[in-house]
GROMACS .gro file of C-alpha atoms in nm:
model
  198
    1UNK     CA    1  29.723  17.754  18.347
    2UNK     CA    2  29.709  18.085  18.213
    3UNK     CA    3  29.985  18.180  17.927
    4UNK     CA    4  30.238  18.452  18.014
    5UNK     CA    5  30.062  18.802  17.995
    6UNK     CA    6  30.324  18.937  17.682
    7UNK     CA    7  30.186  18.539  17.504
    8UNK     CA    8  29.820  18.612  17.605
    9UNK     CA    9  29.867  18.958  17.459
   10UNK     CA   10  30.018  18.856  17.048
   11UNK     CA   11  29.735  18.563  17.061
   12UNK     CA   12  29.488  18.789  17.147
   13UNK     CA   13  29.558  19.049  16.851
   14UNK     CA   14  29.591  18.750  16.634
   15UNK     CA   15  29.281  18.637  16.704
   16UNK     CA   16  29.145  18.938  16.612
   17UNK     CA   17  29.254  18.901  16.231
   18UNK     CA   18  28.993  18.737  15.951
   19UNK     CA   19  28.963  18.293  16.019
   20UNK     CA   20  29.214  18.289  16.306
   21UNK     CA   21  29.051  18.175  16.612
   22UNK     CA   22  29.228  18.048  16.950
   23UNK     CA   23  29.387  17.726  16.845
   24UNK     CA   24  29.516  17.933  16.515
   25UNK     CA   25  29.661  18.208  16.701
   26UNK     CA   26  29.827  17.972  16.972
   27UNK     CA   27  29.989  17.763  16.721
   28UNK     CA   28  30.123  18.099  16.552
   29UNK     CA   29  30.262  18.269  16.873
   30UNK     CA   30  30.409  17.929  16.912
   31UNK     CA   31  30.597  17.918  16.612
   32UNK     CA   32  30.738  18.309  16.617
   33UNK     CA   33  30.824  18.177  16.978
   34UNK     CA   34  31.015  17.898  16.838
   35UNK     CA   35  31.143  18.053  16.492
   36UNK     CA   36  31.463  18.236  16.516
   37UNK     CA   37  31.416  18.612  16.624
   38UNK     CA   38  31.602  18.772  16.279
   39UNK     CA   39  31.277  18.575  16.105
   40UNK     CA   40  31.017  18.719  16.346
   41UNK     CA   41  31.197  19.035  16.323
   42UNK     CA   42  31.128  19.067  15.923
   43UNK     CA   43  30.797  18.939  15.963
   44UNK     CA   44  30.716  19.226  16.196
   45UNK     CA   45  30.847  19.463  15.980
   46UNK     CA   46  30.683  19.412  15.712
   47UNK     CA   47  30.381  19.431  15.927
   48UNK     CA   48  30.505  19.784  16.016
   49UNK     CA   49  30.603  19.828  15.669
   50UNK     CA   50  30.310  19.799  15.467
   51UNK     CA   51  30.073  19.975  15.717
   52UNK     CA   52  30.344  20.265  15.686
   53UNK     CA   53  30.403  20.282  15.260
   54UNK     CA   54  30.075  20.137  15.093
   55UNK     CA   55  29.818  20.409  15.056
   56UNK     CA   56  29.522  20.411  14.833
   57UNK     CA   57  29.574  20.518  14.455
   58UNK     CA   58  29.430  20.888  14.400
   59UNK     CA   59  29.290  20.777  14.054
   60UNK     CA   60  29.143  20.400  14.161
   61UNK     CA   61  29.152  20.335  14.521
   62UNK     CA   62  29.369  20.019  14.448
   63UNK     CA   63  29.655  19.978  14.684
   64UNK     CA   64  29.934  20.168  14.609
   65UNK     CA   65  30.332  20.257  14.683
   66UNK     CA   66  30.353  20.541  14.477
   67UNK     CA   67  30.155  20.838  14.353
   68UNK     CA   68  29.936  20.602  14.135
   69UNK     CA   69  29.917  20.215  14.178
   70UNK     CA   70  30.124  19.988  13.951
   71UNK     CA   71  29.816  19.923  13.740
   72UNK     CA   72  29.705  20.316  13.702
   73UNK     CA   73  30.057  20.443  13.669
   74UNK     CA   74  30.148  20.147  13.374
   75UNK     CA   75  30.150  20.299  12.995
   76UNK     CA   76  30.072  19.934  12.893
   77UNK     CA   77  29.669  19.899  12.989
   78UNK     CA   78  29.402  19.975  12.788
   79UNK     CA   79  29.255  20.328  12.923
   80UNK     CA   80  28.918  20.268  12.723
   81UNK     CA   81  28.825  20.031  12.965
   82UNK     CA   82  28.746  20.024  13.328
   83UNK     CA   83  28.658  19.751  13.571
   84UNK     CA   84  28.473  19.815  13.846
   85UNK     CA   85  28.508  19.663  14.138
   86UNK     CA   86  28.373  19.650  14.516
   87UNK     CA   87  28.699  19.605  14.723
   88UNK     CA   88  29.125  19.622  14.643
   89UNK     CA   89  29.120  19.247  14.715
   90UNK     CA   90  28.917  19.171  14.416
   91UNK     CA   91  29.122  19.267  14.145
   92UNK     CA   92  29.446  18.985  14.182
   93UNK     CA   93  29.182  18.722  14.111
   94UNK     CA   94  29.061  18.893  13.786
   95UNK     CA   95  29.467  19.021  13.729
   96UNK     CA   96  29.557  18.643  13.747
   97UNK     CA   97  29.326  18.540  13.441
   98UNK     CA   98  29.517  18.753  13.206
   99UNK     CA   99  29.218  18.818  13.021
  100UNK     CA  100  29.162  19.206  13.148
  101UNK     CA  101  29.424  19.462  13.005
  102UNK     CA  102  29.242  19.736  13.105
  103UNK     CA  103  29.205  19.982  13.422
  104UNK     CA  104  29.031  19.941  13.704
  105UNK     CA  105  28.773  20.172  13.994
  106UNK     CA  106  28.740  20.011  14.347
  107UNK     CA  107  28.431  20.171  14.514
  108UNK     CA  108  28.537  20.076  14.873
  109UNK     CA  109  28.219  19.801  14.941
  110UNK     CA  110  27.871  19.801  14.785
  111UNK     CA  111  27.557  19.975  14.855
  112UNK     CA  112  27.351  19.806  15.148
  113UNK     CA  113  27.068  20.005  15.289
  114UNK     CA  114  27.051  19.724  15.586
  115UNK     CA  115  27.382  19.875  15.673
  116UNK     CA  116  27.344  20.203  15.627
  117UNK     CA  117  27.598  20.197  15.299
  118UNK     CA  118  27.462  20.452  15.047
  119UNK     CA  119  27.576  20.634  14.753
  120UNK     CA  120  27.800  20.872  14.932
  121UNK     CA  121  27.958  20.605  15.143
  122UNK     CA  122  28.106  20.468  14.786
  123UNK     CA  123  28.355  20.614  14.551
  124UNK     CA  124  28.071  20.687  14.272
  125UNK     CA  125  28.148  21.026  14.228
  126UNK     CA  126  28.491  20.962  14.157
  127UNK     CA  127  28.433  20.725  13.936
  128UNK     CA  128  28.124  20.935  13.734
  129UNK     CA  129  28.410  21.204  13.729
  130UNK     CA  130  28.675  20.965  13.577
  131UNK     CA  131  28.428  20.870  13.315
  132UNK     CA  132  28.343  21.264  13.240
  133UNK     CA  133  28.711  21.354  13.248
  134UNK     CA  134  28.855  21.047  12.991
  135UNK     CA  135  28.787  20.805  12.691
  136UNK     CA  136  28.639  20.540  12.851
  137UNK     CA  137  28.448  20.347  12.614
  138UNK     CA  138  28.355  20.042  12.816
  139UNK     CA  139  28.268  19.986  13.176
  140UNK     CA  140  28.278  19.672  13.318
  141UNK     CA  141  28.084  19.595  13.643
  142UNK     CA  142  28.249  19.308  13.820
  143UNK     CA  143  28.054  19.344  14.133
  144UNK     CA  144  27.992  19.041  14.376
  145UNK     CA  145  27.671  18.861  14.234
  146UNK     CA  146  27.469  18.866  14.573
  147UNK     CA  147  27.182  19.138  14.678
  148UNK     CA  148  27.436  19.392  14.749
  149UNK     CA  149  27.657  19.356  14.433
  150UNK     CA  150  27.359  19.320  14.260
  151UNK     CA  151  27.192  19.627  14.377
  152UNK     CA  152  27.538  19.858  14.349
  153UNK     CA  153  27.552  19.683  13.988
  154UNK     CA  154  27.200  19.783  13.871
  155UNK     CA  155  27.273  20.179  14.045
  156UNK     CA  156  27.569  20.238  13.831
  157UNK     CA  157  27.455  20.096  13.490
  158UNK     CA  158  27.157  20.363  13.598
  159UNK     CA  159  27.407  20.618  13.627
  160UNK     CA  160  27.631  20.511  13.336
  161UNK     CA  161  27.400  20.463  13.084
  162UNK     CA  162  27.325  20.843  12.991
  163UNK     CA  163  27.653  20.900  12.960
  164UNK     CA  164  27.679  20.704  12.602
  165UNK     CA  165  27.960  20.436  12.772
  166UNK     CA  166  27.921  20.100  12.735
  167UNK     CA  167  27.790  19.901  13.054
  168UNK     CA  168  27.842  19.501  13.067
  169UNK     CA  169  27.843  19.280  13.370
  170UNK     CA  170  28.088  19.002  13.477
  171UNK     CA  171  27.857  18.666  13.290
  172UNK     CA  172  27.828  18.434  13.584
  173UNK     CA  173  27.668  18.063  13.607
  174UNK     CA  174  27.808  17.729  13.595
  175UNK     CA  175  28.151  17.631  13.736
  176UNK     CA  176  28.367  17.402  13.485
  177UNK     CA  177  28.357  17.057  13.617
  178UNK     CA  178  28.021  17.170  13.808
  179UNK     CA  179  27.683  16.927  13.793
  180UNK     CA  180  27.389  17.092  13.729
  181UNK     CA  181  27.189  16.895  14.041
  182UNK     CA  182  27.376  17.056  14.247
  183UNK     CA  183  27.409  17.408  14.118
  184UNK     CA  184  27.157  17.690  14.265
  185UNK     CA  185  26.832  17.818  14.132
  186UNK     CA  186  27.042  18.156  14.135
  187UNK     CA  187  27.373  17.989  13.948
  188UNK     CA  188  27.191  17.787  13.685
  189UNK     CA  189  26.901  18.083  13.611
  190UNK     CA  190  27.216  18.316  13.547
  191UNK     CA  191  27.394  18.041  13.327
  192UNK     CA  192  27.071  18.015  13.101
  193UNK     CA  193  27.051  18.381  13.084
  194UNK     CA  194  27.407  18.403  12.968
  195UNK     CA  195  27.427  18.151  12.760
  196UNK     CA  196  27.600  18.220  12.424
  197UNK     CA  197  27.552  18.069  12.069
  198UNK     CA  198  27.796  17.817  11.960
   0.00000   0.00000   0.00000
């Protein structure tokens, strides 16, 4: 039996969001059917909410509510040091380590010839003018470590290099509590390459 048309409708935008598929949308529609309205009310709202007020920052690309992002427009960060990352949703994980004080430069994805991602697709020139413009003494490239990230990585520290700033990568290799049988070729070649003297 099919579900009434307005039901078939919400699950079928749901199932159009990232690891919902049919049974996950269902059981959602279900519970906004069976939550009280005032609740499905807010949630919707906020839907409407932050497609309406978050905007990206001028300076970063982060999200942002105001003219500059909370990070950009904070007098506490280090502004000698920026972090460069592929996408917005990679900087709470780094955020939540409390080990960067710095700033940060999101390039909007990574260069991918396969897909027709180049240079120009990415915010590279914004970023080569922030480093012209300011003191930036340090930039860290915390791309993804596969091909792509890899690739956009090695094009910057190209780029960066003449300019006298320092370039360092995110180190990457073993996971604490990880066993070396069953780490990658990839994983364990990077920890031995980044291994440090103790």
């Amino acid at each position: 039996m099919q579900a009434a048309p307005a039901i078939q409708r919400l699950m079928d935008e749901l199932e159009r969001l990232p690891g919902i598929g049919p049974k996950s949308a269902q059981r959602i529609v279900y519970w906004i059917l069976n939550t009280e309205k005032a609740t499905a009310l807010r949630l919707a709202r906020a839907i409407e909410e932050v497609k309406e007020e978050v905007h990206f920052c001028p300076q970063c690309f982060n999200y942002a509510e105001g003219d500059l992002c909370q990070i950009c427009a904070s007098d506490k960060r280090d502004r000698s040091v920026i972090c460069v990352v592929s996408e917005p949703k990679d900087i709470p994980p780094i955020e939540r380590t409390g080990a960067f004080g710095g700033l940060y430069h999101v390039l909007g994805g990574a260069l991918s010839p396969l897909e027709g991602v180049g240079p120009a697709d990415l915010h590279i020139g914004e970023l080569m003018a922030r480093l012209a413009s300011s003191e930036i003494e340090e930039v860290i490239l915390a791309t993804n470590p596969n091909v792509e990230g890899e690739t956009t990585a090695s094009y910057l520290a190209r780029l960066i290099n003449p300019l006298g700033v320092k370039v360092t990568r995110l180190a990457s290799g073993l996971p604490v509590g990880g066993d070396l049988e069953y780490a990658d070729e990839l994983t364990l070649g990077r920890a031995i390459e980044s291994r440090r003297q103790v």
